Structure formats: C-alpha cells, structure tokens
Short mmCIF file of C-alpha atoms in Angstrom, two decimals:
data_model
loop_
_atom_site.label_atom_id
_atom_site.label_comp_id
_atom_site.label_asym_id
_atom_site.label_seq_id
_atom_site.Cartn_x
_atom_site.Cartn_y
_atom_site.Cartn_z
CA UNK L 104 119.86 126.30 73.74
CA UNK L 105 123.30 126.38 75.16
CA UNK L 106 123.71 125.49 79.51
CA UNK L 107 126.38 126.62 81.10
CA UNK L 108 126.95 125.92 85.03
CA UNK L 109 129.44 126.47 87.93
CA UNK L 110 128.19 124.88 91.39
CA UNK L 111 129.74 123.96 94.05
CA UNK L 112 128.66 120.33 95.81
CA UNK L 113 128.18 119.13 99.52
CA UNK L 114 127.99 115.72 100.10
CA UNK L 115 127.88 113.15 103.31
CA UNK L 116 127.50 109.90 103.49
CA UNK L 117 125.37 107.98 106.01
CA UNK L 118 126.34 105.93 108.84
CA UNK L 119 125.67 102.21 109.99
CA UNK L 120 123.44 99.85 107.50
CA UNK L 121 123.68 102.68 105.36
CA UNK L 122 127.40 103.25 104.96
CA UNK L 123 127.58 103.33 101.66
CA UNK L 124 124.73 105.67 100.81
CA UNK L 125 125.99 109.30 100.67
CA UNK L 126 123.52 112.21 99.63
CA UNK L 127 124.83 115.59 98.43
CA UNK L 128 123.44 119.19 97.21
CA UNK L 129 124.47 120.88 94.89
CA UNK L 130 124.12 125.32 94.85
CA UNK L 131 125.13 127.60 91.86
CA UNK L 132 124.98 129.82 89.07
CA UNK L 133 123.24 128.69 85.98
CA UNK L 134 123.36 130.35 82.21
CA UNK L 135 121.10 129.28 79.46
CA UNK L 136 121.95 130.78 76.25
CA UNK L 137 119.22 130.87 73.43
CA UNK L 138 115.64 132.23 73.41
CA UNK L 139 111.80 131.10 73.06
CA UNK L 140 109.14 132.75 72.56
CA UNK L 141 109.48 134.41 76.75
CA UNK L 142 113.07 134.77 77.34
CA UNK L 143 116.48 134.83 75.62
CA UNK L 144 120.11 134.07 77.43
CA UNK L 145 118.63 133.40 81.40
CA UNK L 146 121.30 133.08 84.04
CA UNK L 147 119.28 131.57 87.22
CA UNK L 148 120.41 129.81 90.60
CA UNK L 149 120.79 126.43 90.06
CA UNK L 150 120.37 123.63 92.99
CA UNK L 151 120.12 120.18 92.78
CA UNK L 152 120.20 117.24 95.46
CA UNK L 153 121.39 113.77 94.73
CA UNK L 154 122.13 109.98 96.14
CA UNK L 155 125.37 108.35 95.40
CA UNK L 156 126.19 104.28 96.30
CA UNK L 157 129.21 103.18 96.74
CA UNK L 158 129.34 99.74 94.35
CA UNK L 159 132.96 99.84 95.52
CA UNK L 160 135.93 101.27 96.71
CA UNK L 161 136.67 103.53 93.23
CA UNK L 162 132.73 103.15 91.60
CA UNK L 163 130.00 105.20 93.06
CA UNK L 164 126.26 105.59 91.23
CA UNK L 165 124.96 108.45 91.28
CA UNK L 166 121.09 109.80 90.65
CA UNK L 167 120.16 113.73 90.78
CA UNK L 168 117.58 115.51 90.70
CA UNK L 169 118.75 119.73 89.46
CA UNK L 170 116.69 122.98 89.04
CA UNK L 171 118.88 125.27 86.67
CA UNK L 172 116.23 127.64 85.85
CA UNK L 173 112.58 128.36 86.68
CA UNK L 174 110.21 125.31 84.69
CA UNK L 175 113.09 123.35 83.85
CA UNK L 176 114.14 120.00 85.66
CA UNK L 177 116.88 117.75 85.25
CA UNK L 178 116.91 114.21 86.41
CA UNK L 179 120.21 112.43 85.59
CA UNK L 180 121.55 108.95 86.50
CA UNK L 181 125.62 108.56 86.22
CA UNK L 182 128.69 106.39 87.41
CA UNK L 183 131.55 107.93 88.73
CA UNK L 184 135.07 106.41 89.43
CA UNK L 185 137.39 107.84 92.18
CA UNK L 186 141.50 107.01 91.97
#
C-alpha cells in the first residue's frame, strides 16, 4: 500500500530545566492507496503528537507517535537539522 499525507504541525517548546524539550501535534488528511481483504484506497484524519530535543543549536531529535488511519500506528524516531 501506497501513504500519502498533508498535515500541518504545532509545536512549543518548554520553559526552564526543560528548555530544550519542545512537544508538537501534528492534524491532517491521510490517503492510503491499496486494498485488503476490508477496504481499498482509505483517506482518514491523521494526528500524531511528538517530542523533539534540541542536541544543539541546528540538530533536534525527534520521536512521534501518528494515527493515519483507524488500526494503524506509526511510531518513528528521526534527526532533524535547522539552517
């Protein structure tokens, strides 16, 4: 099966200790294109919410946790680099 997403993503970081914590949530449109034996081509809501630390000033990791359609979960784990 083929995913295909468009979301848009709200994120925050936390203050004090905690500065370089930030937690985000993600809210869209989800479209899964294939078929078992219940369904074929599903377009669901998709959210997701997620922690980010900042390792430094351009590297941030990143876990989240997403719900693109109904019994399907996605956990990923990723680094991201600002410039």
């Amino acid at each position: 099966a083929d995913q295909t997403s468009l979301s848009l993503l709200a994120t925050g970081h936390l203050e004090g200790e905690f500065e370089k914590v930030s937690m985000y949530g993600r809210l869209g449109m989800n479209r899964i294109a294939g078929c078992n034996r219940t369904w074929c081509n599903k377009e669901k809501f998709m959210v997701g919410l997620g922690f980010g630390y900042d390792f430094s000033k351009h590297f941030t990791g990143r876990l989240e946790f997403q719900r693109p359609a109904d019994h399907v979960s996605n956990v990923s784990l990723g680094l991201a680099y600002r410039f």
